[in-house]
N, CA and C of each residue as an Amber inpcrd file, in Angstrom:
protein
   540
  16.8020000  16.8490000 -22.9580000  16.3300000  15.5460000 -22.5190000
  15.2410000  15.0480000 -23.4710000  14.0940000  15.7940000 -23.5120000
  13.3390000  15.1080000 -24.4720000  12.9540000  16.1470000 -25.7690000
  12.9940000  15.3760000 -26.7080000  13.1750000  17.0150000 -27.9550000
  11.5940000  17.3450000 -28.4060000  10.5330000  16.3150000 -27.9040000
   9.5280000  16.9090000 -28.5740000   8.1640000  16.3020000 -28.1560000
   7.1040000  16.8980000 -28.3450000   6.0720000  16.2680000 -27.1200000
   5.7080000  15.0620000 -27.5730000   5.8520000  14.5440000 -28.9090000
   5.4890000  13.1790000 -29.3760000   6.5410000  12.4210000 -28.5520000
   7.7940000  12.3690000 -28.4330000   8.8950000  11.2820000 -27.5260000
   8.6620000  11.6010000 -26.1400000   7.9380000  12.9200000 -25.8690000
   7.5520000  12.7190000 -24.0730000   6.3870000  11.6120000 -24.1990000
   5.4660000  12.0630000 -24.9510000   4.4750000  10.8640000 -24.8430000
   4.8750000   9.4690000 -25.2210000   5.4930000   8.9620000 -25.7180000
   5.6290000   8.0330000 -25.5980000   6.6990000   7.5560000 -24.5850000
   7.6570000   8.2670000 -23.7220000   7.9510000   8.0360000 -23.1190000
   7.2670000   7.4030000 -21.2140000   6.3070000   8.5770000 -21.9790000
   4.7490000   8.7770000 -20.8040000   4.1470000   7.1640000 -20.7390000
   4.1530000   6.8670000 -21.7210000   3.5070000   5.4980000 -22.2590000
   4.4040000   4.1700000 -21.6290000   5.6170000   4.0540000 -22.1410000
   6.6360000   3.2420000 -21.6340000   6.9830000   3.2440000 -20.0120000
   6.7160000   4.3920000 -19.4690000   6.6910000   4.3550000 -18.1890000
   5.2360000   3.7950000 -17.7710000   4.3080000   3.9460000 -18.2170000
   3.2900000   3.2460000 -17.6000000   2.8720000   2.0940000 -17.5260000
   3.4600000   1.2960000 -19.2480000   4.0500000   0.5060000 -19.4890000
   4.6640000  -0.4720000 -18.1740000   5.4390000   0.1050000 -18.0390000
   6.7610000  -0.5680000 -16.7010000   6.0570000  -0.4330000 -15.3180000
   5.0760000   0.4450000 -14.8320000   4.4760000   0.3790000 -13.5270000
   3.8690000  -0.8390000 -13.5340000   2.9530000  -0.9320000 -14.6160000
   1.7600000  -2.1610000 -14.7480000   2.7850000  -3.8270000 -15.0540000
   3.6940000  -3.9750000 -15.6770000   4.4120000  -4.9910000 -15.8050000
   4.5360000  -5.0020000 -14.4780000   5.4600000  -4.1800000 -13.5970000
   5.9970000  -3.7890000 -12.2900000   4.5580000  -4.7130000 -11.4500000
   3.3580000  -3.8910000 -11.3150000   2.1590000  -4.3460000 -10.7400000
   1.5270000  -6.3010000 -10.9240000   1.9960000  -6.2260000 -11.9660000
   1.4000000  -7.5620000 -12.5500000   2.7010000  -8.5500000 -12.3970000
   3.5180000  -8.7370000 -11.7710000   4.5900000  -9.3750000 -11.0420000
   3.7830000 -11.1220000 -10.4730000   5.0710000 -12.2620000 -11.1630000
   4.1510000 -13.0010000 -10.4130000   5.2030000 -13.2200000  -9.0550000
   4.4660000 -13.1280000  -7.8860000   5.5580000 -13.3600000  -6.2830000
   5.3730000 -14.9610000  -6.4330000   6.1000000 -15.7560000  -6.3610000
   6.2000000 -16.9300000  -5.7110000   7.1090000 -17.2030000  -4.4450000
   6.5360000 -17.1670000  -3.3790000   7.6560000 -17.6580000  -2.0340000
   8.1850000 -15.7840000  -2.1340000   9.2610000 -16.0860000  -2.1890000
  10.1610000 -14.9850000  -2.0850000  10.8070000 -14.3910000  -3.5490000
  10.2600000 -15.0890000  -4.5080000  10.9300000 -14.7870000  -5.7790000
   9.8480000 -13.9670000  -6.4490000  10.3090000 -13.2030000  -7.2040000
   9.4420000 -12.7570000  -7.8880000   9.9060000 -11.8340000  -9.6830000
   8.8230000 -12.2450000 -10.3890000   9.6000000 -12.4530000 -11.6240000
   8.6300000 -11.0840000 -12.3050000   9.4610000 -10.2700000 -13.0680000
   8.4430000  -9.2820000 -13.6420000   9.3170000  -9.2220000 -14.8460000
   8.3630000  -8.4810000 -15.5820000   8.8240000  -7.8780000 -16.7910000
   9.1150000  -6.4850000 -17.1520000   8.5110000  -5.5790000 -15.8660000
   8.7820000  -3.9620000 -16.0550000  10.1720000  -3.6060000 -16.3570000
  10.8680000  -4.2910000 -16.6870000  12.2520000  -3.4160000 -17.5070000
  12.1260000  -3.5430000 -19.2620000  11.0330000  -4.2080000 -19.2080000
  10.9460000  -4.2200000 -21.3550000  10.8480000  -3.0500000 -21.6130000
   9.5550000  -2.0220000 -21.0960000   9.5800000  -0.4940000 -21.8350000
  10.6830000   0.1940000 -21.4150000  11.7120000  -0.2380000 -20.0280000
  12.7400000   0.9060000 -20.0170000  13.7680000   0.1750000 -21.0690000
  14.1010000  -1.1460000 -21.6160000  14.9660000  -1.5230000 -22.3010000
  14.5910000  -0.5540000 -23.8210000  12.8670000  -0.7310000 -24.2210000
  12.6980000  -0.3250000 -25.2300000  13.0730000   1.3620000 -25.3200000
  12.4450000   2.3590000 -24.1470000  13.0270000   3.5050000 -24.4170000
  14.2720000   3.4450000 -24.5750000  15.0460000   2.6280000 -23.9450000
  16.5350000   3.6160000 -23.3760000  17.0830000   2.9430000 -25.0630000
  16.7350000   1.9550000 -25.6890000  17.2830000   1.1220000 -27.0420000
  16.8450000   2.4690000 -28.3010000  15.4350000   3.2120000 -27.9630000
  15.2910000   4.0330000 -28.9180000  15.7740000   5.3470000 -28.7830000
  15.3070000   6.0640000 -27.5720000  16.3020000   6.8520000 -27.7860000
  17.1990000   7.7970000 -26.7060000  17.5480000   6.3210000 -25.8100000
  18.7040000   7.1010000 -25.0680000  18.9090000   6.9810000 -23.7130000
  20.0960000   7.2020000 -23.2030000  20.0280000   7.2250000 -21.6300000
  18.9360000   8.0690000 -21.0400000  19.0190000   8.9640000 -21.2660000
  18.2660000  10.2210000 -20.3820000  16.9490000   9.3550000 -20.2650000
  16.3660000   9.0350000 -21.7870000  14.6330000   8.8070000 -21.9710000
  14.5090000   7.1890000 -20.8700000  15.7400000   6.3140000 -21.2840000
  15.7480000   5.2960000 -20.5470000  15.6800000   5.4090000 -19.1400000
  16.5410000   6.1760000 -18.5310000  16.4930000   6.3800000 -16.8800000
  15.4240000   6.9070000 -16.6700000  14.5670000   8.0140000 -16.9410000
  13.4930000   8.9180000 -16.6130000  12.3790000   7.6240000 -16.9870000
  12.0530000   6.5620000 -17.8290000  11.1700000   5.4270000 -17.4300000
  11.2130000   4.8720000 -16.6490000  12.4600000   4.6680000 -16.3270000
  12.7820000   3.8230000 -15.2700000  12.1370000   3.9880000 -14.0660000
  12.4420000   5.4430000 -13.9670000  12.5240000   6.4180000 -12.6540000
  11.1500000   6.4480000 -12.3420000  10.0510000   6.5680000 -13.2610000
   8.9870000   7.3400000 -13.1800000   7.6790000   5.7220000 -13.4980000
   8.4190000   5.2980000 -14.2060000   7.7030000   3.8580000 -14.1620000
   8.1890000   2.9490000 -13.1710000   9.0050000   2.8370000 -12.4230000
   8.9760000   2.1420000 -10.8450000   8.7380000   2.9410000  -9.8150000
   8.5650000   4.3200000  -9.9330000   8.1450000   4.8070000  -8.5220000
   6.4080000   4.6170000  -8.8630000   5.9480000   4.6980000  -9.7100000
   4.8520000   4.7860000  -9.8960000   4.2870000   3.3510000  -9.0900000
   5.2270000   1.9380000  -9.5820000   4.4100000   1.2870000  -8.9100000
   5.0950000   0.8560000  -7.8550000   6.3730000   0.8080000  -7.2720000
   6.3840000   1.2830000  -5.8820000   5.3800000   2.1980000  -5.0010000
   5.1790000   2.7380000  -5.3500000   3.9960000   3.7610000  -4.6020000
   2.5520000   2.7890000  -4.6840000   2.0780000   2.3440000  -5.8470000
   1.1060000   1.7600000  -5.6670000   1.0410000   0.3320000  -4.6800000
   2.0290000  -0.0010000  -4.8680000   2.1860000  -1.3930000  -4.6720000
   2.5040000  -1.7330000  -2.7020000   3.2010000  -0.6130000  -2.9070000
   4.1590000  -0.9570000  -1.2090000   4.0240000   0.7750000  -0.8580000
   3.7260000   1.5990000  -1.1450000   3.9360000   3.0510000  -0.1980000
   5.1270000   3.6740000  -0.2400000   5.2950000   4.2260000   0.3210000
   6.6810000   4.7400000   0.7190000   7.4760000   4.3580000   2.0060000
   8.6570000   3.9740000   1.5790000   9.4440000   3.3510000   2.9980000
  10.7260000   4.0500000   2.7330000  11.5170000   3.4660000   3.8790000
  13.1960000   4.2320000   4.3060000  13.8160000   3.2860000   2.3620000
  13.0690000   2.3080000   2.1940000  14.0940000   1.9350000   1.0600000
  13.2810000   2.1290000  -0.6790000  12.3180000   3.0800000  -0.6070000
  11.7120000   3.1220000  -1.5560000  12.8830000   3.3180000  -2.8740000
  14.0450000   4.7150000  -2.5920000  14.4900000   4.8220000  -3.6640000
  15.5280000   3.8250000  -4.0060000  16.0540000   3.1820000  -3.0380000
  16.7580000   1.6280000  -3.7940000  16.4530000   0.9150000  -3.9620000
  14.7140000   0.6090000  -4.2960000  13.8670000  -0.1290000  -5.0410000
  14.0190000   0.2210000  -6.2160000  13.9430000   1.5240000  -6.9230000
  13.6920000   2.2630000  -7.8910000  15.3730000   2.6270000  -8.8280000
  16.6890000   2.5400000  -7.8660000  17.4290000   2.8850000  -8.3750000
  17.9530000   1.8920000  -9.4970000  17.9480000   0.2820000  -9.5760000
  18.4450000  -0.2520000 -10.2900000  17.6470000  -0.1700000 -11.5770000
  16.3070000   0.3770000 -11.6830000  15.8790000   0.4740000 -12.9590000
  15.9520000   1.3390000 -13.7410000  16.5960000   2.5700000 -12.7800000
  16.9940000   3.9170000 -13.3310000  18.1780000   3.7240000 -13.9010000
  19.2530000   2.7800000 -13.5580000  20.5000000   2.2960000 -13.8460000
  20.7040000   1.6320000 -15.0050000  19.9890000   0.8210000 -14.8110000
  19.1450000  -0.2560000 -16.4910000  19.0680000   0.6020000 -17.6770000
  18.2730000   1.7880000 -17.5850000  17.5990000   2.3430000 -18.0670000
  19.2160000   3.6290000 -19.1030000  19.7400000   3.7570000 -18.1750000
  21.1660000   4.9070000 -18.3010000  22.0050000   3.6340000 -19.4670000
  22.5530000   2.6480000 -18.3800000  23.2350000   1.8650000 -18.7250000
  23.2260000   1.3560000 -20.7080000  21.7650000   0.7260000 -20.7770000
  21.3840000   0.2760000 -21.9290000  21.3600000   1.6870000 -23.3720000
  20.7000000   2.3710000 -22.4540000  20.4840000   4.1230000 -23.5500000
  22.2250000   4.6530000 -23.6990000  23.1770000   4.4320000 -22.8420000
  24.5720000   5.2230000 -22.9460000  24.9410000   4.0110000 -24.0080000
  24.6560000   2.9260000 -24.3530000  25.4860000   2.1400000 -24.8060000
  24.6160000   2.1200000 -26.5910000  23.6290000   2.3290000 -26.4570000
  22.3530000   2.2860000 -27.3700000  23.4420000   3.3930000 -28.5140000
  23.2120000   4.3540000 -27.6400000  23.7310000   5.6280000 -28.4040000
  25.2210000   5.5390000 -28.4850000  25.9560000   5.3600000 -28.1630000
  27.5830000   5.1720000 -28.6070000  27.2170000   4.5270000 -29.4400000
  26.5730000   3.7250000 -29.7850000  26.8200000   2.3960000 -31.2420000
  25.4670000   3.1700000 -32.0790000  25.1120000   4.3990000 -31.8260000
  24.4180000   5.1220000 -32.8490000  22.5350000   4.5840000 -33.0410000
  22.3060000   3.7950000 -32.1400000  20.9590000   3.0720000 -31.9850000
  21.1020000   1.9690000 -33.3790000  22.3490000   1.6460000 -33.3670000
  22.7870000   0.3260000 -34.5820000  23.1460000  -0.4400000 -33.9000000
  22.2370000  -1.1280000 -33.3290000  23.0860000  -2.4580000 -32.5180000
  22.4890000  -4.1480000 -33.2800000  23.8160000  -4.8560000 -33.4940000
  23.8460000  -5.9700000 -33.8900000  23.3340000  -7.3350000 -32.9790000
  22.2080000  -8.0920000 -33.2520000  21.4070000  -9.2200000 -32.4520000
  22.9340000  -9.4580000 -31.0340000  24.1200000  -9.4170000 -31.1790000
  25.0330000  -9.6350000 -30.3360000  25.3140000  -8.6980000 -29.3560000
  24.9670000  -8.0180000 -30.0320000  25.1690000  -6.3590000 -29.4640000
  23.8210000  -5.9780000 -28.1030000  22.7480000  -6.1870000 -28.8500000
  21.1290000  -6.4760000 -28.0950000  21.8600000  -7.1670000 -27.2800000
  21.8840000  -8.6060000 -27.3590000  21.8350000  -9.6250000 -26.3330000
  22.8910000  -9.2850000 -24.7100000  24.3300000  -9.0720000 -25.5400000
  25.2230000  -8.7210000 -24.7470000  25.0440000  -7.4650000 -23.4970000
  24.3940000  -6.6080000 -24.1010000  23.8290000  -5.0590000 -23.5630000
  22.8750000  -5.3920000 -22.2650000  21.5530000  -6.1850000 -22.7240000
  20.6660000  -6.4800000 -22.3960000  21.1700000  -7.5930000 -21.1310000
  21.5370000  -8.7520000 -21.1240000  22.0410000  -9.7100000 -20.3290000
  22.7590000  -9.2250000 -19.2140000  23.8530000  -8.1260000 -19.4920000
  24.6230000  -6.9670000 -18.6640000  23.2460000  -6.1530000 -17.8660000
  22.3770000  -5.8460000 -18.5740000  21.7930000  -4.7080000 -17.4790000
  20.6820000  -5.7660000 -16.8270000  20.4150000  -6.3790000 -17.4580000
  19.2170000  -7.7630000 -16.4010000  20.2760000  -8.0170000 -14.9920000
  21.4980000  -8.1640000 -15.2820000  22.2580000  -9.2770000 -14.3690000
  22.5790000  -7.7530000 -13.1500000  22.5820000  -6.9310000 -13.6450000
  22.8320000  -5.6550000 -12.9150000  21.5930000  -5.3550000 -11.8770000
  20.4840000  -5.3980000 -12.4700000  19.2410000  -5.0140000 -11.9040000
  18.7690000  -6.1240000 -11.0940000  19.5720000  -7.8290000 -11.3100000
  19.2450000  -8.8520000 -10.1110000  19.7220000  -8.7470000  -9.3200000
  21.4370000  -8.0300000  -9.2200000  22.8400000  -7.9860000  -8.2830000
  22.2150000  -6.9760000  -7.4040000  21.8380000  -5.4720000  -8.3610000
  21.6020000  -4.4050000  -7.1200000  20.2760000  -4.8430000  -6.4870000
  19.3460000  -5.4630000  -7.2280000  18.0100000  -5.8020000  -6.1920000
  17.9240000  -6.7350000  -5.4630000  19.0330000  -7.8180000  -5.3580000
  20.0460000  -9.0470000  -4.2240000  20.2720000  -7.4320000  -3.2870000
  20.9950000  -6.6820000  -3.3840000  21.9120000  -5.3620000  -2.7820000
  20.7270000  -5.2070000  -1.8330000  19.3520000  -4.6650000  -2.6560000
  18.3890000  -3.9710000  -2.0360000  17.6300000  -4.5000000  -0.6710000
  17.3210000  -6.4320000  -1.4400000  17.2570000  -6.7100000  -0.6140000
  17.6050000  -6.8270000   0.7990000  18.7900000  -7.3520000   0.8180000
  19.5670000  -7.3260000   1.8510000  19.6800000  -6.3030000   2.7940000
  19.6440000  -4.9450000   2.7420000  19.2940000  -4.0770000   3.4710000
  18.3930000  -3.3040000   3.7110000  16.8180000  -4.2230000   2.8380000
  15.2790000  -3.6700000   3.2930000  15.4030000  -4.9410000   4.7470000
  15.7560000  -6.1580000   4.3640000  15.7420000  -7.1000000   5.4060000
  15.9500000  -6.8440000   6.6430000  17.8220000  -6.1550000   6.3410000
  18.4220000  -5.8000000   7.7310000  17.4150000  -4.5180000   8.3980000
  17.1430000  -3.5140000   7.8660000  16.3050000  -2.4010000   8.3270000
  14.6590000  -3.3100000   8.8480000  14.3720000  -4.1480000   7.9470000
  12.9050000  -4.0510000   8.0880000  12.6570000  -5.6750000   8.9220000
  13.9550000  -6.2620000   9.5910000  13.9600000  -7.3170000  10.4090000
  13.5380000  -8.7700000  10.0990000  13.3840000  -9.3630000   8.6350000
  13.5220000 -10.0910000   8.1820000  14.5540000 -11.1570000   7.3210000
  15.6440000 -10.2340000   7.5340000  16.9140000 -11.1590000   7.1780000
  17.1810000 -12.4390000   7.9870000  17.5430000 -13.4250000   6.9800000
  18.3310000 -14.3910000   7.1640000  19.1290000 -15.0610000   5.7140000
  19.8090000 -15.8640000   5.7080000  20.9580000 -15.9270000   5.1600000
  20.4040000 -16.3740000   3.6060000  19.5650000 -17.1620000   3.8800000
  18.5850000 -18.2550000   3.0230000  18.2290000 -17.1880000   1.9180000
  17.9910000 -15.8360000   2.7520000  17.1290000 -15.1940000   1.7410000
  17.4510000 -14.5860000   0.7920000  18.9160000 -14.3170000   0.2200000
  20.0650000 -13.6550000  -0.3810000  20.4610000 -14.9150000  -0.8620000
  20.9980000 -15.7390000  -0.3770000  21.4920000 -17.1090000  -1.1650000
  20.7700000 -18.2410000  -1.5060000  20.2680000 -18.1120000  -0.8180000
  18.8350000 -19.2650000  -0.9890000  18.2240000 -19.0730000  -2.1140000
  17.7240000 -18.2640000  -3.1070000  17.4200000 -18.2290000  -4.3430000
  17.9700000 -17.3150000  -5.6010000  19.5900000 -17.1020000  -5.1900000
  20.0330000 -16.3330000  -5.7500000  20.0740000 -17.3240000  -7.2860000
  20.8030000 -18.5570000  -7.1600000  21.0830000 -18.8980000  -8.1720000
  19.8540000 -18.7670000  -8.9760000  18.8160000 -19.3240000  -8.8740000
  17.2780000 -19.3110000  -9.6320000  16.7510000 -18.1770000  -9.9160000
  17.3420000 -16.8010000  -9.1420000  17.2620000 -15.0220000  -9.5200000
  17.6220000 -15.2880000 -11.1320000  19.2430000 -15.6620000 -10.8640000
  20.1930000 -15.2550000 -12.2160000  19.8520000 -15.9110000 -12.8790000
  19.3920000 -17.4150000 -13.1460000  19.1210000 -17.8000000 -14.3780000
  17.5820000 -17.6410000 -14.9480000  17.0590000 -17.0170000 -13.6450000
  15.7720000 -16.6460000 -14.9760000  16.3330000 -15.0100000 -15.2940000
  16.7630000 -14.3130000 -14.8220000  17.1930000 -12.8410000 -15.3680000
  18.2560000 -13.7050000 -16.7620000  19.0500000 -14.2790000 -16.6890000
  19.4710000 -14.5940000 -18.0460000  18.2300000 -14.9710000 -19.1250000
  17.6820000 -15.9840000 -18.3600000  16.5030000 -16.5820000 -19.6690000
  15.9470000 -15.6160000 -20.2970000  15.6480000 -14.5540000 -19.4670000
  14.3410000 -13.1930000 -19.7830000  15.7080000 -12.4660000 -20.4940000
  16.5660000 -11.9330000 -20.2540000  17.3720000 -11.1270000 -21.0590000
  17.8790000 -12.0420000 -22.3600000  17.9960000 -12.9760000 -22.9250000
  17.9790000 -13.8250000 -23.7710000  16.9400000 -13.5990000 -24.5380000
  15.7450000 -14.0180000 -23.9140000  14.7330000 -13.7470000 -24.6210000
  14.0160000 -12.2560000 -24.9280000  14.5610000 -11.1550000 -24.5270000
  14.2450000 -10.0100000 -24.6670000  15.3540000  -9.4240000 -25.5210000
  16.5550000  -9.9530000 -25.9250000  17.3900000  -9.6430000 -26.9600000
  16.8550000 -10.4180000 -28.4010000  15.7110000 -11.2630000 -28.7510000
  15.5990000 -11.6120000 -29.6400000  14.0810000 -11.4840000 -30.0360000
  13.6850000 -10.4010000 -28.9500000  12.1370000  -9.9480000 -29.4500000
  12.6810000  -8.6560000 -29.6400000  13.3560000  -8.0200000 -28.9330000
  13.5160000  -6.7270000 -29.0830000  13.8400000  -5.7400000 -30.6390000
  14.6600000  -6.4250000 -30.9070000  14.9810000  -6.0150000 -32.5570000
  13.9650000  -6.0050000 -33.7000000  13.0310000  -6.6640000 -33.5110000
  12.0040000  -6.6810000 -34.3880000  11.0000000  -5.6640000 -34.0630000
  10.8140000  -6.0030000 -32.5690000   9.7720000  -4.9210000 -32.0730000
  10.4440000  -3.0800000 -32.0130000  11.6330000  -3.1720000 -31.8070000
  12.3290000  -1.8880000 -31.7700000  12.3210000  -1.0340000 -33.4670000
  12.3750000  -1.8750000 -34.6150000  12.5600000  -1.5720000 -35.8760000
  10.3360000  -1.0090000 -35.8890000   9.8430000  -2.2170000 -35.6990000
   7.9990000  -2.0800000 -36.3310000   7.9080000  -0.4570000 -35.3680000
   8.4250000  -0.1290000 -33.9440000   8.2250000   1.1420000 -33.3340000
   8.8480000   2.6100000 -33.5720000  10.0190000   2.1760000 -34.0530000
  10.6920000   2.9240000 -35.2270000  10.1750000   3.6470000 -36.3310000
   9.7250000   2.7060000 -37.1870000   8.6500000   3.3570000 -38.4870000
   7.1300000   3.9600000 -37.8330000   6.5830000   3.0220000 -37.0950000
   5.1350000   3.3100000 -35.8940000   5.4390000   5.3240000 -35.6220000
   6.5560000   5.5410000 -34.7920000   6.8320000   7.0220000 -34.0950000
   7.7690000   7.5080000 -34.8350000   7.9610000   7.2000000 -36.2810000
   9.0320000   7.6780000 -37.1010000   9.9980000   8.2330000 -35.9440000
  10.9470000   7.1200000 -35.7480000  12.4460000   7.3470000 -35.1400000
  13.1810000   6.9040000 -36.0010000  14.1500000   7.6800000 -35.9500000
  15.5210000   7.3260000 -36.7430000  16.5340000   6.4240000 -36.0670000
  16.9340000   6.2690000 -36.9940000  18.4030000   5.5440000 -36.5760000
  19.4710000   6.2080000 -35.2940000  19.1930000   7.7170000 -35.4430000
  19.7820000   7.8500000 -34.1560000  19.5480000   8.3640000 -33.3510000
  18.5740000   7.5230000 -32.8050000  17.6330000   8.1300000 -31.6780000
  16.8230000   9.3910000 -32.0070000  15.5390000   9.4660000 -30.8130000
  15.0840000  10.5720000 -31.1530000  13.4200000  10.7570000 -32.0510000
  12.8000000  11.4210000 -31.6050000  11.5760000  10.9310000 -32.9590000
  12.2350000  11.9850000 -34.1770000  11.4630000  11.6130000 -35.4160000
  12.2300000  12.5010000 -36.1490000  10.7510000  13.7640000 -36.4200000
């Protein structure tokens, strides 16, 4: 899983990374817009499913726990970023951590739209359990979910490549994954 204590630490980093994005969330009404999937996009883009899910994992429980405690739905709060995190790193690495601005975008847009669908999912049955469902609240701002998860995955496929290459040379990583 991780080959060496320099890529745990920075993995250490990227997860903490993602709690504090996670923490610093802005809520409006019922929507709420964060950025804690950039360090799991960035691990899982450098080097890998495993490193990607384990940010995920460890940088949303972190601020699940801070944020809200522990409840009956803590870990399907936490699972779609662990998913993100697999998803983007399995695909990272089949294409050898060589992915083309189309390649970023396409990858990226797929696991945003994944992590709005299962956290629509999540919702819906913290509601039903926790007695706040109604219909409004699943459809009522779904459309305005997906198009800012597109905007942000758009725009995180065309920062990412630059910032993924300057962190690259930064933790001497190679091209295929991994620190070297």
């Amino acid at each position: 899983m991780f080959k060496n204590t320099r890529q745990l630490a920075i993995d250490a980093m990227l997860a903490a990374m993602c709690a504090v994005l996670g923490y610093l969330a802005l809520d409006i009404v019922r929507l709420k817009i964060t950025f804690e999937s950039v360090p799991i996009l960035v691990g899982a883009l450098l080097f890998g499913p495993a490193d990607g899910a384990a940010i995920g994992l460890v940088g949303t429980l972190v601020y699940q726990l801070l944020r809200y405690g522990v409840s009956a739905t803590t870990a399907l709060w936490i699972l779609p970023y662990v998913l993100c995190g697999a998803l983007v790193g399995w695909y990272a690495r089949s294409r050898r951590f060589a992915l083309s601005q189309t390649q970023t975008l396409s990858i990226v847009v797929l696991a945003e739209l994944m992590v709005t669908l299962l956290n629509t999912g999540v919702i819906y049955v913290d509601s039903k359990l926790y007695g706040y469902y109604t219909p409004a609240l699943i459809t009522g701002s779904l459309a305005l979910r997906l198009a800012i998860c597109v905007g942000k995955a758009v725009a995180y496929s065309f920062a990412l490549p630059p910032l993924l290459l300057s962190l690259r040379r930064a933790a001497s990583v190679g091209k295929s994954g991994g620190v070297a």
